[in-house]
Amino acid sequence: MSYQDDEEGVPFDGNPSSFPKDFGYGPFDGDQEIMSSSGDQKPRILLMGLRRSGKSSIQKVVFHKMSPNETLFLESTNKIVKDDINNSSFVQFQIWDFPGQIDFFDSTFDYDMIFGGCGALIFVIDAQDDYLEALNKLNLTVTKAYKINPNIKFEVFIHKVDGLGDDFKMESQRDIHQRATDDLNDSGYDQIHLSFHLTSIYDHSIFEAFSKVVQKLIPQLPALENLLNILNNNSAIEKSFLFDVVSKIYIATDSTPVDMQSYELCCDMIDVVIDVSWIYGVKEEQDAAAFDEQSFSLIKLNNGTVLYLREVNKFLALVCILREDNFDHKGTVDFNFLIFRNAIQQVFEFRNKCQATQMTNSIGSPVVNGNSVMAEGLSN
Ligand code: GDP
């Protein structure tokens, strides 16, 4: 594998294994907070589940770069933890880590406030434990939340599946799915849709699952996917991901199916680039970021595949996989990338304009039409 890194004067200020909190990621230049589909200022993700199901570990591993082994020493959650993830222009949300033993019949909780502005509710079930109690709690939580806010996306993480064999994993998922939907039907809530994800902090499945959840909260997703498709078609790219660099969540990908190996490769590439940038980057300013708009990285694998990373903005990176033969016309790929980056910028600007309109005109909500944004962007 040969590695080429071209990040002139791009110092990385932080610790490569635990950078996010101190990474200096402020709001994107002139960027406002992202609106949720419910019109709330910040899409809020609630993380709930029984005690010791793994909620704090998920949060720490995905957003604070804690290594999975370190989570063994985490104290169990016994209060609501409000964690603002403000480290990306596109991914801005809160995680509310609820202690498992919250009593829903306790009238001191302000459920309207808790569920009202919530974009997605992730319920974590420990697959290595007896899950009957968790299923009861899931039913209670989901029905309560739905009554207050029917727009919430309900996501069930069947967690800690690293300890399970493939057959048992699938069987657990089928069983949990069946029981959870039966319970909802029995309580007269068959209209509630639950999505299920098999997750573990010991591999990339937790990042993949979080990516899917976050994508549901991005109203501009169709526009981003379309842009990636157009880029791929015109540049002979096999697969491309738009990554939030800090969390390694992909906020969009093209419409070809995602295979875990490709995703893992791209995640690893981001780690390599961040680490190399941190170690060898020229440190001129104290608060300099890991990338600037000139930076890119190219990794040639020994199977004739090329990984190509380009910075889209301060927070987002495009990571592409393409065949080495097709990389002969790198100039075309680079030219197309510039148009792509321009179009992404327009999606951001359009979003900001919509937010401003909504702020000044509270009647009606702006519609983000990906196609019209893209047509404009690509005709430039
Ligand atoms: P919380 O009370 O729901 O916040 O649970 P914690 O995050 O404190 O996790 C409880 C225990 O589960 C810890 O010892 C973690 O190391 C462990 N854990 C969390 N996620 C996983 C996972 O994906 N696989 C395995 N095997 N253990 C996990």
PDB file of N, CA and C in Angstrom, residues 144-182:
ATOM      1  N   LYS A 144     -45.660   6.158  24.878  1.00  0.00           N
ATOM      2  CA  LYS A 144     -45.699   7.458  25.568  1.00  0.00           C
ATOM      3  C   LYS A 144     -45.172   8.572  24.649  1.00  0.00           C
ATOM      4  N   ALA A 145     -44.032   8.291  24.013  1.00  0.00           N
ATOM      5  CA  ALA A 145     -43.416   9.299  23.145  1.00  0.00           C
ATOM      6  C   ALA A 145     -44.304   9.585  21.936  1.00  0.00           C
ATOM      7  N   TYR A 146     -44.892   8.536  21.370  1.00  0.00           N
ATOM      8  CA  TYR A 146     -45.715   8.699  20.166  1.00  0.00           C
ATOM      9  C   TYR A 146     -46.939   9.583  20.435  1.00  0.00           C
ATOM     10  N   LYS A 147     -47.510   9.408  21.631  1.00  0.00           N
ATOM     11  CA  LYS A 147     -48.693  10.203  21.974  1.00  0.00           C
ATOM     12  C   LYS A 147     -48.349  11.695  21.969  1.00  0.00           C
ATOM     13  N   ILE A 148     -47.136  11.998  22.408  1.00  0.00           N
ATOM     14  CA  ILE A 148     -46.727  13.403  22.482  1.00  0.00           C
ATOM     15  C   ILE A 148     -46.226  13.909  21.133  1.00  0.00           C
ATOM     16  N   ASN A 149     -45.454  13.081  20.452  1.00  0.00           N
ATOM     17  CA  ASN A 149     -44.863  13.520  19.184  1.00  0.00           C
ATOM     18  C   ASN A 149     -44.847  12.371  18.173  1.00  0.00           C
ATOM     19  N   PRO A 150     -45.860  12.297  17.315  1.00  0.00           N
ATOM     20  CA  PRO A 150     -45.946  11.171  16.365  1.00  0.00           C
ATOM     21  C   PRO A 150     -44.891  11.221  15.264  1.00  0.00           C
ATOM     22  N   ASN A 151     -44.123  12.325  15.201  1.00  0.00           N
ATOM     23  CA  ASN A 151     -43.105  12.413  14.134  1.00  0.00           C
ATOM     24  C   ASN A 151     -41.762  11.799  14.520  1.00  0.00           C
ATOM     25  N   ILE A 152     -41.655  11.349  15.747  1.00  0.00           N
ATOM     26  CA  ILE A 152     -40.373  10.781  16.191  1.00  0.00           C
ATOM     27  C   ILE A 152     -40.050   9.521  15.382  1.00  0.00           C
ATOM     28  N   LYS A 153     -38.766   9.384  15.018  1.00  0.00           N
ATOM     29  CA  LYS A 153     -38.310   8.139  14.389  1.00  0.00           C
ATOM     30  C   LYS A 153     -37.860   7.207  15.507  1.00  0.00           C
ATOM     31  N   PHE A 154     -38.432   6.017  15.537  1.00  0.00           N
ATOM     32  CA  PHE A 154     -38.089   5.072  16.610  1.00  0.00           C
ATOM     33  C   PHE A 154     -37.066   4.056  16.098  1.00  0.00           C
ATOM     34  N   GLU A 155     -35.928   4.017  16.767  1.00  0.00           N
ATOM     35  CA  GLU A 155     -34.841   3.140  16.347  1.00  0.00           C
ATOM     36  C   GLU A 155     -34.469   2.223  17.509  1.00  0.00           C
ATOM     37  N   VAL A 156     -34.418   0.933  17.236  1.00  0.00           N
ATOM     38  CA  VAL A 156     -34.043  -0.016  18.287  1.00  0.00           C
ATOM     39  C   VAL A 156     -32.649  -0.557  17.981  1.00  0.00           C
ATOM     40  N   PHE A 157     -31.719  -0.334  18.901  1.00  0.00           N
ATOM     41  CA  PHE A 157     -30.377  -0.899  18.745  1.00  0.00           C
ATOM     42  C   PHE A 157     -30.324  -2.210  19.532  1.00  0.00           C
ATOM     43  N   ILE A 158     -30.224  -3.312  18.818  1.00  0.00           N
ATOM     44  CA  ILE A 158     -30.023  -4.606  19.487  1.00  0.00           C
ATOM     45  C   ILE A 158     -28.516  -4.685  19.688  1.00  0.00           C
ATOM     46  N   HIS A 159     -28.110  -4.400  20.905  1.00  0.00           N
ATOM     47  CA  HIS A 159     -26.718  -4.031  21.163  1.00  0.00           C
ATOM     48  C   HIS A 159     -25.909  -5.173  21.795  1.00  0.00           C
ATOM     49  N   LYS A 160     -24.600  -5.026  21.751  1.00  0.00           N
ATOM     50  CA  LYS A 160     -23.621  -5.994  22.276  1.00  0.00           C
ATOM     51  C   LYS A 160     -23.679  -7.311  21.503  1.00  0.00           C
ATOM     52  N   VAL A 161     -23.925  -7.250  20.207  1.00  0.00           N
ATOM     53  CA  VAL A 161     -24.037  -8.495  19.437  1.00  0.00           C
ATOM     54  C   VAL A 161     -22.672  -9.101  19.121  1.00  0.00           C
ATOM     55  N   ASP A 162     -21.600  -8.419  19.556  1.00  0.00           N
ATOM     56  CA  ASP A 162     -20.267  -8.977  19.304  1.00  0.00           C
ATOM     57  C   ASP A 162     -20.069 -10.333  19.964  1.00  0.00           C
ATOM     58  N   GLY A 163     -20.771 -10.549  21.069  1.00  0.00           N
ATOM     59  CA  GLY A 163     -20.591 -11.819  21.791  1.00  0.00           C
ATOM     60  C   GLY A 163     -21.454 -12.937  21.225  1.00  0.00           C
ATOM     61  N   LEU A 164     -22.243 -12.676  20.191  1.00  0.00           N
ATOM     62  CA  LEU A 164     -23.192 -13.675  19.705  1.00  0.00           C
ATOM     63  C   LEU A 164     -22.767 -14.264  18.362  1.00  0.00           C
ATOM     64  N   GLY A 165     -23.092 -15.526  18.152  1.00  0.00           N
ATOM     65  CA  GLY A 165     -22.839 -16.159  16.852  1.00  0.00           C
ATOM     66  C   GLY A 165     -23.839 -15.622  15.836  1.00  0.00           C
ATOM     67  N   ASP A 166     -23.521 -15.818  14.543  1.00  0.00           N
ATOM     68  CA  ASP A 166     -24.371 -15.256  13.485  1.00  0.00           C
ATOM     69  C   ASP A 166     -25.823 -15.733  13.575  1.00  0.00           C
ATOM     70  N   ASP A 167     -25.982 -17.033  13.808  1.00  0.00           N
ATOM     71  CA  ASP A 167     -27.345 -17.583  13.858  1.00  0.00           C
ATOM     72  C   ASP A 167     -28.133 -16.979  15.014  1.00  0.00           C
ATOM     73  N   PHE A 168     -27.467 -16.923  16.162  1.00  0.00           N
ATOM     74  CA  PHE A 168     -28.128 -16.411  17.362  1.00  0.00           C
ATOM     75  C   PHE A 168     -28.486 -14.932  17.187  1.00  0.00           C
ATOM     76  N   LYS A 169     -27.573 -14.212  16.511  1.00  0.00           N
ATOM     77  CA  LYS A 169     -27.787 -12.792  16.236  1.00  0.00           C
ATOM     78  C   LYS A 169     -29.073 -12.599  15.439  1.00  0.00           C
ATOM     79  N   MET A 170     -29.195 -13.364  14.357  1.00  0.00           N
ATOM     80  CA  MET A 170     -30.364 -13.221  13.492  1.00  0.00           C
ATOM     81  C   MET A 170     -31.632 -13.646  14.220  1.00  0.00           C
ATOM     82  N   GLU A 171     -31.499 -14.716  14.997  1.00  0.00           N
ATOM     83  CA  GLU A 171     -32.650 -15.220  15.734  1.00  0.00           C
ATOM     84  C   GLU A 171     -33.107 -14.177  16.774  1.00  0.00           C
ATOM     85  N   SER A 172     -32.145 -13.557  17.465  1.00  0.00           N
ATOM     86  CA  SER A 172     -32.496 -12.527  18.454  1.00  0.00           C
ATOM     87  C   SER A 172     -33.199 -11.368  17.770  1.00  0.00           C
ATOM     88  N   GLN A 173     -32.669 -10.958  16.623  1.00  0.00           N
ATOM     89  CA  GLN A 173     -33.280  -9.825  15.925  1.00  0.00           C
ATOM     90  C   GLN A 173     -34.723 -10.161  15.521  1.00  0.00           C
ATOM     91  N   ARG A 174     -34.892 -11.375  14.983  1.00  0.00           N
ATOM     92  CA  ARG A 174     -36.237 -11.770  14.555  1.00  0.00           C
ATOM     93  C   ARG A 174     -37.191 -11.801  15.746  1.00  0.00           C
ATOM     94  N   ASP A 175     -36.707 -12.380  16.844  1.00  0.00           N
ATOM     95  CA  ASP A 175     -37.545 -12.533  18.036  1.00  0.00           C
ATOM     96  C   ASP A 175     -37.908 -11.156  18.624  1.00  0.00           C
ATOM     97  N   ILE A 176     -36.913 -10.279  18.742  1.00  0.00           N
ATOM     98  CA  ILE A 176     -37.160  -8.951  19.320  1.00  0.00           C
ATOM     99  C   ILE A 176     -38.114  -8.154  18.420  1.00  0.00           C
ATOM    100  N   HIS A 177     -37.865  -8.236  17.118  1.00  0.00           N
ATOM    101  CA  HIS A 177     -38.725  -7.547  16.157  1.00  0.00           C
ATOM    102  C   HIS A 177     -40.183  -8.012  16.311  1.00  0.00           C
ATOM    103  N   GLN A 178     -40.335  -9.335  16.329  1.00  0.00           N
ATOM    104  CA  GLN A 178     -41.672  -9.937  16.419  1.00  0.00           C
ATOM    105  C   GLN A 178     -42.393  -9.512  17.699  1.00  0.00           C
ATOM    106  N   ARG A 179     -41.681  -9.669  18.818  1.00  0.00           N
ATOM    107  CA  ARG A 179     -42.312  -9.357  20.112  1.00  0.00           C
ATOM    108  C   ARG A 179     -42.650  -7.873  20.227  1.00  0.00           C
ATOM    109  N   ALA A 180     -41.704  -7.027  19.783  1.00  0.00           N
ATOM    110  CA  ALA A 180     -41.922  -5.581  19.919  1.00  0.00           C
ATOM    111  C   ALA A 180     -43.120  -5.150  19.074  1.00  0.00           C
ATOM    112  N   THR A 181     -43.217  -5.660  17.850  1.00  0.00           N
ATOM    113  CA  THR A 181     -44.352  -5.238  17.004  1.00  0.00           C
ATOM    114  C   THR A 181     -45.655  -5.861  17.510  1.00  0.00           C
ATOM    115  N   ASP A 182     -45.589  -7.090  18.002  1.00  0.00           N
ATOM    116  CA  ASP A 182     -46.807  -7.700  18.574  1.00  0.00           C
ATOM    117  C   ASP A 182     -47.304  -6.879  19.761  1.00  0.00           C
TER     118      ASP A 182
END
